[in-house]
PDB file of C-alpha atoms in Angstrom:
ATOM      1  CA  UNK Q   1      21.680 -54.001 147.702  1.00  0.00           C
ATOM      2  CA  UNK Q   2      18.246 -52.202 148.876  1.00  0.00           C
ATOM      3  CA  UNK Q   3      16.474 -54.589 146.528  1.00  0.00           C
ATOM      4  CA  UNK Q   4      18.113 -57.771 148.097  1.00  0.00           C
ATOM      5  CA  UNK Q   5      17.646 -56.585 151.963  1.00  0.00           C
ATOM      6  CA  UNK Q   6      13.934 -55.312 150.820  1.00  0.00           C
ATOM      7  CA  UNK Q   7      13.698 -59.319 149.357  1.00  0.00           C
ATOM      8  CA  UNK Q   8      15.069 -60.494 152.550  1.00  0.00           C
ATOM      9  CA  UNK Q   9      12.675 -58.381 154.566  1.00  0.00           C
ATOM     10  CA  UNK Q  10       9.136 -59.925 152.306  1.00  0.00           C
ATOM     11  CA  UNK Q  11      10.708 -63.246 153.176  1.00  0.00           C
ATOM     12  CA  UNK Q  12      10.601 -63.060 156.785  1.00  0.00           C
ATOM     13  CA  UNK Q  13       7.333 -60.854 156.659  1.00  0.00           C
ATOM     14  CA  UNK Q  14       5.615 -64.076 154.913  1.00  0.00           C
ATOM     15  CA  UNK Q  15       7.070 -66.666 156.857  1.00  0.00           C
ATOM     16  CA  UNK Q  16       4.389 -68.782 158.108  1.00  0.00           C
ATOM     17  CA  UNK Q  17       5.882 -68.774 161.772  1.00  0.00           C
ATOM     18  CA  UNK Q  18       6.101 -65.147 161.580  1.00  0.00           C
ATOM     19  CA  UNK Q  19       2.913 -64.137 160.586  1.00  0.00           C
ATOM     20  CA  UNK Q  20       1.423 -66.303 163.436  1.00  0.00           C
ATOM     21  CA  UNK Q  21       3.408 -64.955 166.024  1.00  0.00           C
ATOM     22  CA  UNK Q  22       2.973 -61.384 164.596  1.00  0.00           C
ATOM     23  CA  UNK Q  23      -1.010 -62.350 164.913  1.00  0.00           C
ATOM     24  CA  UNK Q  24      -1.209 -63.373 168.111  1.00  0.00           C
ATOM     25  CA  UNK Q  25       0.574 -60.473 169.025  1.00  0.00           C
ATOM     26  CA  UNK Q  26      -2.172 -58.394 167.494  1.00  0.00           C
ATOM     27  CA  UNK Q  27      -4.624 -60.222 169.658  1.00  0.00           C
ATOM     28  CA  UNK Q  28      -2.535 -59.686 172.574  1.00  0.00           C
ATOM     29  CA  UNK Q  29      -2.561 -55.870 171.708  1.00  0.00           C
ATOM     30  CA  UNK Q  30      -5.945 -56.001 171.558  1.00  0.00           C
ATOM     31  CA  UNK Q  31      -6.631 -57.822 174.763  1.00  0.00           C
ATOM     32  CA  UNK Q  32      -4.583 -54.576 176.274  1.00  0.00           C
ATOM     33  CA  UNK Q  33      -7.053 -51.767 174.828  1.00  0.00           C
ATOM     34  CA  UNK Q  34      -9.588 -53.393 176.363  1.00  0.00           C
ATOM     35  CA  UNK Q  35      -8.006 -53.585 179.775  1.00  0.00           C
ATOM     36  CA  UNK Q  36      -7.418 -50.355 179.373  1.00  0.00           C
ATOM     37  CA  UNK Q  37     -11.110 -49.705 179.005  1.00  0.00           C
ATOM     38  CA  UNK Q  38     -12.089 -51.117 181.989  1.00  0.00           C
ATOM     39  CA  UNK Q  39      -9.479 -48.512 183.986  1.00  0.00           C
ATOM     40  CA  UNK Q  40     -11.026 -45.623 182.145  1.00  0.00           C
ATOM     41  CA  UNK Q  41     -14.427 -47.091 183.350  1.00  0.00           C
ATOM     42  CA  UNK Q  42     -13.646 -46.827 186.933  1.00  0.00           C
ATOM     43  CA  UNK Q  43     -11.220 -43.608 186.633  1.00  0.00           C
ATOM     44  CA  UNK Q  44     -15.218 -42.218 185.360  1.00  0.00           C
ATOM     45  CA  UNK Q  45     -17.241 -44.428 188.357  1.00  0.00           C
ATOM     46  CA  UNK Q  46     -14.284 -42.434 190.646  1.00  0.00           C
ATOM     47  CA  UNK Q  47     -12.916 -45.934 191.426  1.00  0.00           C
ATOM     48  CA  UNK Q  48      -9.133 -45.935 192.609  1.00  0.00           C
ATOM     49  CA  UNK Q  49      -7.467 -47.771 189.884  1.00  0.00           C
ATOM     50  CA  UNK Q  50      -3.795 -48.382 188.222  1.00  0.00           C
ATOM     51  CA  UNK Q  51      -3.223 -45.858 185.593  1.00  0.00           C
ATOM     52  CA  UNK Q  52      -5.128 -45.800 182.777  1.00  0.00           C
ATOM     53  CA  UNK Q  53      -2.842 -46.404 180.132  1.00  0.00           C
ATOM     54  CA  UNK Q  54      -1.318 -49.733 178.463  1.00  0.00           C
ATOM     55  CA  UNK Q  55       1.434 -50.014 180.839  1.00  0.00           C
ATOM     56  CA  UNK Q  56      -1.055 -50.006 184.003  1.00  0.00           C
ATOM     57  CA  UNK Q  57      -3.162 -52.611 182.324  1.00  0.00           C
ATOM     58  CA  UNK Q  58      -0.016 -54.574 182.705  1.00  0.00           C
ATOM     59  CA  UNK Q  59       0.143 -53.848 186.105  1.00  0.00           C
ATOM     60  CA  UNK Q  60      -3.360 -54.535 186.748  1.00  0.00           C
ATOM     61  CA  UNK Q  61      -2.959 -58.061 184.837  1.00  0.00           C
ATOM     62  CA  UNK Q  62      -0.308 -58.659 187.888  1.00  0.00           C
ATOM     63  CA  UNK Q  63      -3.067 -58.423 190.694  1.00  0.00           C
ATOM     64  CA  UNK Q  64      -4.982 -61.457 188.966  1.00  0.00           C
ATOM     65  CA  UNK Q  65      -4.512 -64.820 189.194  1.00  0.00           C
ATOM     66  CA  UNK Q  66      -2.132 -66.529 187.165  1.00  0.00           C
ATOM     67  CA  UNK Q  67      -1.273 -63.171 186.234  1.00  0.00           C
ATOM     68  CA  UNK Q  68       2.240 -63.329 186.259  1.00  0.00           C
ATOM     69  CA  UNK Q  69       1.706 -66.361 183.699  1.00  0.00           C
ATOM     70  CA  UNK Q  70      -0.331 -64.526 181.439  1.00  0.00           C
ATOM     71  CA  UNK Q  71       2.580 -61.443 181.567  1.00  0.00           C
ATOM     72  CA  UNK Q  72       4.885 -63.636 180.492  1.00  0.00           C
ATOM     73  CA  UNK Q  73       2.713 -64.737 177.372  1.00  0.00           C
ATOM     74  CA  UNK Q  74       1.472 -61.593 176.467  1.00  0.00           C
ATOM     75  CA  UNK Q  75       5.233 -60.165 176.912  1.00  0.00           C
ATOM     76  CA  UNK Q  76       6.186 -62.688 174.045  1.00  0.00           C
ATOM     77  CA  UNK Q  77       3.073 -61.968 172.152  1.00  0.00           C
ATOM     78  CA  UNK Q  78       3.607 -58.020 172.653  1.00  0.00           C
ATOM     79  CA  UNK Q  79       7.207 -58.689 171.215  1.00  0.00           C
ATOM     80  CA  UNK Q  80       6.337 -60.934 168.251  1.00  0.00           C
ATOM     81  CA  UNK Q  81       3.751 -57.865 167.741  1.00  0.00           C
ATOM     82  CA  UNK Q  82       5.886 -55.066 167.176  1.00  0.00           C
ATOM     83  CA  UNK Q  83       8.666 -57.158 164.920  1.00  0.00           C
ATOM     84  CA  UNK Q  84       5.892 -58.001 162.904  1.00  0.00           C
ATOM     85  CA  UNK Q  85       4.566 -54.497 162.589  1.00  0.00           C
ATOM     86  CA  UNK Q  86       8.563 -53.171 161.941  1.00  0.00           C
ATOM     87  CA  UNK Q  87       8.821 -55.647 159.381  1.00  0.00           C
ATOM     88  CA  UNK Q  88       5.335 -54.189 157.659  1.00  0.00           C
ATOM     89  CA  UNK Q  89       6.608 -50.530 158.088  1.00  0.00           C
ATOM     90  CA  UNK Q  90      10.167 -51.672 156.165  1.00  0.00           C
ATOM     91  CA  UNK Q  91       8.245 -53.927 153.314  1.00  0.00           C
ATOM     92  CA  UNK Q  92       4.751 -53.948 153.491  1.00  0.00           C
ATOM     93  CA  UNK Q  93       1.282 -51.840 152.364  1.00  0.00           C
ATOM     94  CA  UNK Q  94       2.332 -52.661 148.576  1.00  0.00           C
ATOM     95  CA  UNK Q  95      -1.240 -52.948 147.882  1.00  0.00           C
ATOM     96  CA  UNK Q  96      -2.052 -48.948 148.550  1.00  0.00           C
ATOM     97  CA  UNK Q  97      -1.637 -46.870 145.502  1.00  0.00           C
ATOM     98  CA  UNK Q  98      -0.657 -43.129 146.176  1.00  0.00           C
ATOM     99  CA  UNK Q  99       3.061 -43.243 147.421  1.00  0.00           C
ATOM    100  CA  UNK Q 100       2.159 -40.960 150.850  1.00  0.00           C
ATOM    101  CA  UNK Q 101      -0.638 -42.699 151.570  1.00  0.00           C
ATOM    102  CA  UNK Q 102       1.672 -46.031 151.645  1.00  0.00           C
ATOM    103  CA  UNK Q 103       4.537 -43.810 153.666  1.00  0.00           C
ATOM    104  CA  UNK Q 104       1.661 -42.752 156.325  1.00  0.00           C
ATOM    105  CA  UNK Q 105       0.588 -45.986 156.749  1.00  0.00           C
ATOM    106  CA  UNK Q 106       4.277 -47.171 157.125  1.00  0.00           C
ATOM    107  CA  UNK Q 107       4.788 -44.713 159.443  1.00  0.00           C
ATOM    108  CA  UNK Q 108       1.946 -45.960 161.201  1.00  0.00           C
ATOM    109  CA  UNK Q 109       3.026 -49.185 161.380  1.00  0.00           C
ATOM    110  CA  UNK Q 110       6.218 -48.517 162.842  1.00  0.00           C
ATOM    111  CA  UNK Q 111       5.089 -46.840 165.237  1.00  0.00           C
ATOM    112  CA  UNK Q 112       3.258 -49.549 166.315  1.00  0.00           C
ATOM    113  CA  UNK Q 113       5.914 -51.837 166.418  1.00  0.00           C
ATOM    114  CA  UNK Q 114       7.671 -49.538 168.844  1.00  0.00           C
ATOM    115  CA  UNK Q 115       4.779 -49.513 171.713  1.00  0.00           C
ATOM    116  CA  UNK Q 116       4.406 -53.519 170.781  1.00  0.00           C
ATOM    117  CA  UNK Q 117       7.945 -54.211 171.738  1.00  0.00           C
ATOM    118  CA  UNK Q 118       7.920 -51.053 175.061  1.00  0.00           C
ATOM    119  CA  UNK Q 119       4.902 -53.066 176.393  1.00  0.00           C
ATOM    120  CA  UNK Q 120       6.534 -56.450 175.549  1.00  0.00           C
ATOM    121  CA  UNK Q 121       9.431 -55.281 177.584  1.00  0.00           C
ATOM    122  CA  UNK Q 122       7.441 -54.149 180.525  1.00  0.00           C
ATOM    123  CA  UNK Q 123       5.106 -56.915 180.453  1.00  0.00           C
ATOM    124  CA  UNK Q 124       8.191 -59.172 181.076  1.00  0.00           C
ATOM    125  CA  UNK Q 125       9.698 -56.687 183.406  1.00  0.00           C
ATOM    126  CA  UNK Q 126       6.115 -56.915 185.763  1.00  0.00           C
ATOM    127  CA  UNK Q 127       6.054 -60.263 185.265  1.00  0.00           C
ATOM    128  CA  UNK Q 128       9.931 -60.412 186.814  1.00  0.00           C
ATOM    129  CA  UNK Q 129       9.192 -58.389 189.846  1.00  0.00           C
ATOM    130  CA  UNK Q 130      11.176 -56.119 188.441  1.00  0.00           C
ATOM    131  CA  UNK Q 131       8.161 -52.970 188.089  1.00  0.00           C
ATOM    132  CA  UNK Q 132       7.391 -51.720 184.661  1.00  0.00           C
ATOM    133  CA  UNK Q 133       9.076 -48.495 185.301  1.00  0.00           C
ATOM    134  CA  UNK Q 134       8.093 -45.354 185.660  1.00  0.00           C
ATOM    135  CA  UNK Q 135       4.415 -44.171 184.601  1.00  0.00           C
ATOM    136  CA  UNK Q 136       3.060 -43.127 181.489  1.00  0.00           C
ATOM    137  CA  UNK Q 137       2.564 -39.760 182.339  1.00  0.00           C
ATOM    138  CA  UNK Q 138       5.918 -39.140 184.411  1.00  0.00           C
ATOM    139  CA  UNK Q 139       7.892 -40.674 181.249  1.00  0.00           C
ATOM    140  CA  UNK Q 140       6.255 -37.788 179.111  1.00  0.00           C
ATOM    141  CA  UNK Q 141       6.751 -35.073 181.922  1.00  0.00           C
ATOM    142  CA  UNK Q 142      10.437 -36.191 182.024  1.00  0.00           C
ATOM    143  CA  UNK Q 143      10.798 -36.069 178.376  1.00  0.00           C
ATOM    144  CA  UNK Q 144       9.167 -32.682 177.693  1.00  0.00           C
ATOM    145  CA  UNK Q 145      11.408 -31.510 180.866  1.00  0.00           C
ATOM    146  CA  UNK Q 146      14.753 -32.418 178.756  1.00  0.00           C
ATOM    147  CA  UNK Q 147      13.120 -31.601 175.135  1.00  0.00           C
ATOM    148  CA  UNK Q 148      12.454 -27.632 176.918  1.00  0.00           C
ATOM    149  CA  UNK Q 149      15.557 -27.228 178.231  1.00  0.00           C
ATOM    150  CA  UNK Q 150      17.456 -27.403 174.523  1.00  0.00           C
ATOM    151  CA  UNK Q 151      17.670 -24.055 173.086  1.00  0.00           C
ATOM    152  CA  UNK Q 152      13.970 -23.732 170.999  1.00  0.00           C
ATOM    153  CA  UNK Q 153      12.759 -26.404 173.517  1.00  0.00           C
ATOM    154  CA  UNK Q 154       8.886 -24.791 173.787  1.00  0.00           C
ATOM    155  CA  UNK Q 155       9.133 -25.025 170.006  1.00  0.00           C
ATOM    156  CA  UNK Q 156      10.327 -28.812 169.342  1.00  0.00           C
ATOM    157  CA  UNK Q 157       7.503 -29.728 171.398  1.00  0.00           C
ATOM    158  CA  UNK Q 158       5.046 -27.659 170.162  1.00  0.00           C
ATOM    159  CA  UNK Q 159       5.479 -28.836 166.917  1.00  0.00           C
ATOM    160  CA  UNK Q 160       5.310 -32.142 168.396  1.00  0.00           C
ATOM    161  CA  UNK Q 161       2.058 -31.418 170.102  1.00  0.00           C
ATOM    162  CA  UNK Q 162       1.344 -30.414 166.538  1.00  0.00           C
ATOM    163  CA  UNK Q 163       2.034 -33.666 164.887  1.00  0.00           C
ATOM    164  CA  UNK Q 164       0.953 -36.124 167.191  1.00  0.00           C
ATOM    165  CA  UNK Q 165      -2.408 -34.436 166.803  1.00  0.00           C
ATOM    166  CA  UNK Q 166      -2.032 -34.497 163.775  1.00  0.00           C
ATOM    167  CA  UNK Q 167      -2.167 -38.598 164.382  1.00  0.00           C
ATOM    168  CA  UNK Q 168      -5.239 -38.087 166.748  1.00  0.00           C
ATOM    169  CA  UNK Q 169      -7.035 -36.438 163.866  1.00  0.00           C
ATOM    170  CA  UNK Q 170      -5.736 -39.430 161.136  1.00  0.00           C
ATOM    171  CA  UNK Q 171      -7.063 -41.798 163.324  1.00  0.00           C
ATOM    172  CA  UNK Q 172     -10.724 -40.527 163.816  1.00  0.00           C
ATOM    173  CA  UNK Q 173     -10.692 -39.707 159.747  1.00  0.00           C
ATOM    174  CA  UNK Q 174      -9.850 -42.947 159.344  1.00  0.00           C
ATOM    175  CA  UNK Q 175     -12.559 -44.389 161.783  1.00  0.00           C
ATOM    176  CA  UNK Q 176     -15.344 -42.060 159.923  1.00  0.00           C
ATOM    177  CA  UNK Q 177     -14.035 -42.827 156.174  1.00  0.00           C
ATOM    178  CA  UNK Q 178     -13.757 -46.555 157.572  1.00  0.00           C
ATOM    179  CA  UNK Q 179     -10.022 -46.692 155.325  1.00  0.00           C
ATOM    180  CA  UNK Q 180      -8.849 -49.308 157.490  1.00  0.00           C
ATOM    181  CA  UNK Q 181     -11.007 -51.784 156.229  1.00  0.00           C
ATOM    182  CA  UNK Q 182      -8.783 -51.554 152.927  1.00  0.00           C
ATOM    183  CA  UNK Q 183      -6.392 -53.234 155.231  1.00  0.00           C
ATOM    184  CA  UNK Q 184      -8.160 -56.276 156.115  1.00  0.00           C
ATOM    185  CA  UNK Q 185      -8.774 -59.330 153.577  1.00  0.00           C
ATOM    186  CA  UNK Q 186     -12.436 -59.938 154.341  1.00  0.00           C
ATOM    187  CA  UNK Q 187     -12.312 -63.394 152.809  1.00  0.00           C
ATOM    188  CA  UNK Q 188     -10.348 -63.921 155.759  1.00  0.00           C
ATOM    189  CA  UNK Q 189     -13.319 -63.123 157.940  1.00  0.00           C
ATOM    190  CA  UNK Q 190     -15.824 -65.474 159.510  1.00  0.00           C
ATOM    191  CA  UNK Q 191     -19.446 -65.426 157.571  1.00  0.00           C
ATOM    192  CA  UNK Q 192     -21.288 -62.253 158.109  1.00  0.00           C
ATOM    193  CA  UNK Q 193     -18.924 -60.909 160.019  1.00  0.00           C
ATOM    194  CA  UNK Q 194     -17.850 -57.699 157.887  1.00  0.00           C
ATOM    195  CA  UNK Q 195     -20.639 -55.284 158.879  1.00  0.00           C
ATOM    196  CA  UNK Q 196     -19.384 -56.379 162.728  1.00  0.00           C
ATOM    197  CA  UNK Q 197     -15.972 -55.909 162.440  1.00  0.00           C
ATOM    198  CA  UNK Q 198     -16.496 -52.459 160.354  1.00  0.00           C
ATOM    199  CA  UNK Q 199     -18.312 -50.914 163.446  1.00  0.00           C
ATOM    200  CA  UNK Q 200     -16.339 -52.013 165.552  1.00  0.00           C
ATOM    201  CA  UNK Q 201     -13.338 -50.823 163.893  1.00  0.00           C
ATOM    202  CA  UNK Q 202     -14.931 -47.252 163.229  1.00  0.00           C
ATOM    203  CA  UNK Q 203     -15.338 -46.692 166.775  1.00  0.00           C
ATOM    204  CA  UNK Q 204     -12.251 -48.038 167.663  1.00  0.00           C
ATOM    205  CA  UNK Q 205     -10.451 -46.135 165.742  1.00  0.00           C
ATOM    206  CA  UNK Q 206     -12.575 -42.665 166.398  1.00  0.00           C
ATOM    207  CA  UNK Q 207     -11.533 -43.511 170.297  1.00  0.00           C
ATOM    208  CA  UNK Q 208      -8.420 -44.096 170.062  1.00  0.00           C
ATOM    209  CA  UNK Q 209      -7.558 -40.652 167.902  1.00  0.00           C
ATOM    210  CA  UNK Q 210      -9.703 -38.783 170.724  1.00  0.00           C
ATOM    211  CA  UNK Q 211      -7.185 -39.880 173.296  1.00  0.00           C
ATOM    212  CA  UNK Q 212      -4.131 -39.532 170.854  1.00  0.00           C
ATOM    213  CA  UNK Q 213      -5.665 -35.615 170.571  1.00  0.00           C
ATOM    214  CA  UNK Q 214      -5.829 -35.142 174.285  1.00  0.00           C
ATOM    215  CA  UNK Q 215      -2.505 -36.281 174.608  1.00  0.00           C
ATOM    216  CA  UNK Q 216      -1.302 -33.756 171.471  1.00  0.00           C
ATOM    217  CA  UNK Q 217      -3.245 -30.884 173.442  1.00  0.00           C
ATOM    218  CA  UNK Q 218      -1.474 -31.562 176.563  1.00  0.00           C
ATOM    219  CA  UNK Q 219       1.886 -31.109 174.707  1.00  0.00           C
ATOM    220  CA  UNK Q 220       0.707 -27.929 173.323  1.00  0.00           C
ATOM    221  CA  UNK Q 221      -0.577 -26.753 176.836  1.00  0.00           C
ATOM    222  CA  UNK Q 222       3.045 -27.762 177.848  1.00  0.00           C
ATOM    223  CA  UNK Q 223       4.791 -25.725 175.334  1.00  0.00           C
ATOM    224  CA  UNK Q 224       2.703 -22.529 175.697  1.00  0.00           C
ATOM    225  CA  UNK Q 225       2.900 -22.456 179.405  1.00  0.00           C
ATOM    226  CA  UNK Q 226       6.753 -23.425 179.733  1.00  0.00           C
ATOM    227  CA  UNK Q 227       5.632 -26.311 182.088  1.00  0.00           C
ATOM    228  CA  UNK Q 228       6.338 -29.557 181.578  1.00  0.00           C
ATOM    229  CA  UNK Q 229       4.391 -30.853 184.346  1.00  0.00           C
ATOM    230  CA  UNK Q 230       1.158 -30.327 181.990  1.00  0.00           C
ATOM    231  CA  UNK Q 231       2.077 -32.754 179.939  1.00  0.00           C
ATOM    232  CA  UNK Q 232       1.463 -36.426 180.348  1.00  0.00           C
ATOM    233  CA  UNK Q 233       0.543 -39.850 178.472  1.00  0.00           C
ATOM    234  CA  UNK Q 234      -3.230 -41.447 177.621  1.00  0.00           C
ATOM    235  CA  UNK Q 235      -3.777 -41.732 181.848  1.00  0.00           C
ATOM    236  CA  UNK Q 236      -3.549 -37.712 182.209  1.00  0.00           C
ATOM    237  CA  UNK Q 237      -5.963 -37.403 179.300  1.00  0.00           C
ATOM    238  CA  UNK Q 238      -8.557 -39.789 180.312  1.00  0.00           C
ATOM    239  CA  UNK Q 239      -8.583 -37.616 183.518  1.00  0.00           C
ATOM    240  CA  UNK Q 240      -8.332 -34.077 181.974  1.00  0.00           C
ATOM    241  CA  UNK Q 241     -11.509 -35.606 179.706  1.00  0.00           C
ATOM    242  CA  UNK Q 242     -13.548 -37.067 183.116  1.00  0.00           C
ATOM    243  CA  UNK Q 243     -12.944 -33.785 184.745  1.00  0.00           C
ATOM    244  CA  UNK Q 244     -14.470 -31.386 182.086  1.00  0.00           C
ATOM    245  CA  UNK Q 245     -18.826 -31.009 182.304  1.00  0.00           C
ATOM    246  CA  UNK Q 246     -20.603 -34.460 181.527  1.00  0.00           C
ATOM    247  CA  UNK Q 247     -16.542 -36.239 181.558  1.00  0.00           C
ATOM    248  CA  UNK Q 248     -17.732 -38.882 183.453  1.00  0.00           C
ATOM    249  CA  UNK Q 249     -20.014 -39.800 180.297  1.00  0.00           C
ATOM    250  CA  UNK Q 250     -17.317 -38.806 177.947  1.00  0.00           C
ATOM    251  CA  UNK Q 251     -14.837 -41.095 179.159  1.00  0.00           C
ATOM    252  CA  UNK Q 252     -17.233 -43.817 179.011  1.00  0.00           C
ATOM    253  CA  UNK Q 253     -17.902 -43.696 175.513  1.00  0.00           C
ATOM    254  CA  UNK Q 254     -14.235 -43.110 174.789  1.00  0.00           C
ATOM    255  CA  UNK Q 255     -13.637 -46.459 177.270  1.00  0.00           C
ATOM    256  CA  UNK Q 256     -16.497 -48.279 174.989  1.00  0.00           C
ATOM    257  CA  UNK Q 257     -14.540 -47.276 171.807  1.00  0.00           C
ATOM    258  CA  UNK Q 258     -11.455 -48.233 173.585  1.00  0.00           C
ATOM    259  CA  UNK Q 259     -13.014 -51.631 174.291  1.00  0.00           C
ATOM    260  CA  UNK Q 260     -13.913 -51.350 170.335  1.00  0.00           C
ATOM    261  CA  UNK Q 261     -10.480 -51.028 168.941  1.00  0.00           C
ATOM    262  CA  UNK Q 262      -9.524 -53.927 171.270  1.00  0.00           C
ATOM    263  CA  UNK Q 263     -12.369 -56.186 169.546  1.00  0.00           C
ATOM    264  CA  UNK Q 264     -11.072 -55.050 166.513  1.00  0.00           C
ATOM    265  CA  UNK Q 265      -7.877 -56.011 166.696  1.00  0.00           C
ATOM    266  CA  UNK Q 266      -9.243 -60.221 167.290  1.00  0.00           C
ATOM    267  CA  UNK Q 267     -10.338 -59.953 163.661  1.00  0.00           C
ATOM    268  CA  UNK Q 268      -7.730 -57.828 162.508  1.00  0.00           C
ATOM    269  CA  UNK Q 269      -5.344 -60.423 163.404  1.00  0.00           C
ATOM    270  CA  UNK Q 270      -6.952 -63.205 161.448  1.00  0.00           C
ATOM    271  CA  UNK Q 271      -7.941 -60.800 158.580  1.00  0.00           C
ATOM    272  CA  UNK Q 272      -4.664 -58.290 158.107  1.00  0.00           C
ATOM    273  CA  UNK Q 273      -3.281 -58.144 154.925  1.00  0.00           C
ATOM    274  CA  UNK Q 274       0.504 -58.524 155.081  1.00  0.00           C
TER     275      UNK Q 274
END
């Protein structure tokens, strides 16, 4: 029974129309890192802005033109994204070796496809009229707020705190090691364009596990302190990072890698093996 479900899952993984969807997704995912740059740019110019964070680059998509158009397409992109990435964490990574490297990486991927479908959902939601709910940051305060108030609350979340920066610390490892390049088919990528995509990638990825860290030490801040209101998502931790000595530099060059990642994911979704 596993085997035929696990069959079932490979075929709908490979189908052609699947894989394009799931990769122009990916593209769509990337086109939201990079929004999200340019909001950490001018949270460290002191610029009022949306908050930083994927949801608020939604919301900042809404204030262009044609933006509710492009909401709606990036809502069915963001969607097609995280099936595709649920469908690699249930069947896919067969070609890495070591059994908990191929779990991690699983893991990774579902995790993925649960923030691709969230922002799918609140793209469309924007793109309705209908808000994209409550912030980042208030979503985790709310959370932490219920997660405390079970009996060995402050613990539950600080071993959160523990594991997401755990993630945060994967992430830059695997930005310095440059292991996600195992990932990619680079056949699959246009002439020359390895050395590109590898740099890219690397600070992408070292970016993105500096804000997943914040957002771990935040938790952990939370915990020890019995105050949920210290915790918060990526928007609180570009700001806790801008207000520390020379953070207006620091969250430039974390905006940069953010901007990174986000060019990294255009190749990644012509070049990811599946």
């Amino acid at each position: 029974m596993t085997s035929a479900v696990g069959a079932a899952g490979r075929r709908a993984q490979n189908h052609d129309a699947v894989k394009v969807l799931g990769r122009a997704g990916m593209v769509c995912f990337g086109a939201v890192y990079i929004i999200v740059a340019y909001l950490a740019v001018r949270i460290a110019i002191g610029s009022d802005s949306q908050e930083a964070d994927q949801t608020g680059a939604l919301a900042e998509i809404a204030t262009t033109t044609f933006g509710v158009a492009v909401l709606w397409v990036l809502g069915v992109g963001l969607f097609a994204f995280g099936l595709w990435q649920l469908l690699m964490a249930a069947v896919s990574y067969r070609w890495v070796d070591k059994t908990y490297k191929r779990t991690l990486k699983r893991a990774s991927a579902a995790v993925r496809g649960v923030v691709g479908i969230s922002l799918g959902i609140a793209s469309v939601r924007i793109a309705a009229g209908a808000g994209g709910g409550s912030g980042g940051d208030q979503n985790q305060q709310e959370l932490t707020a219920r997660v405390m108030a079970l009996p060995a609350g402050r613990v539950v979340v600080g071993l959160v705190a523990l594991a997401v920066i755990g993630v945060g610390v994967a992430s830059i490892s695997s930005g310095v090691r440059k292991s996600f390049m195992k990932d990619l088919d680079s056949s699959d990528l246009p002439s020359g364009s390895r050395t590109l995509v590898e740099r890219l990638g690397m600070i992408g990825h070292i970016a993105k596990g500096v804000g997943i860290g914040i957002i771990g030490g935040l938790l952990g801040t939370a915990a020890l302190d019995a105050d949920p209101g210290e915790a918060g998502g990526l928007d609180l931790a570009l700001r806790t990072l801008a207000d520390r000595p020379f953070g207006s530099i620091l969250l430039v060059a974390v905006a940069l890698g953010f901007a990174a990642f986000g060019a990294y994911c255009f190749a990644a979704a012509r070049a990811h093996r599946t």
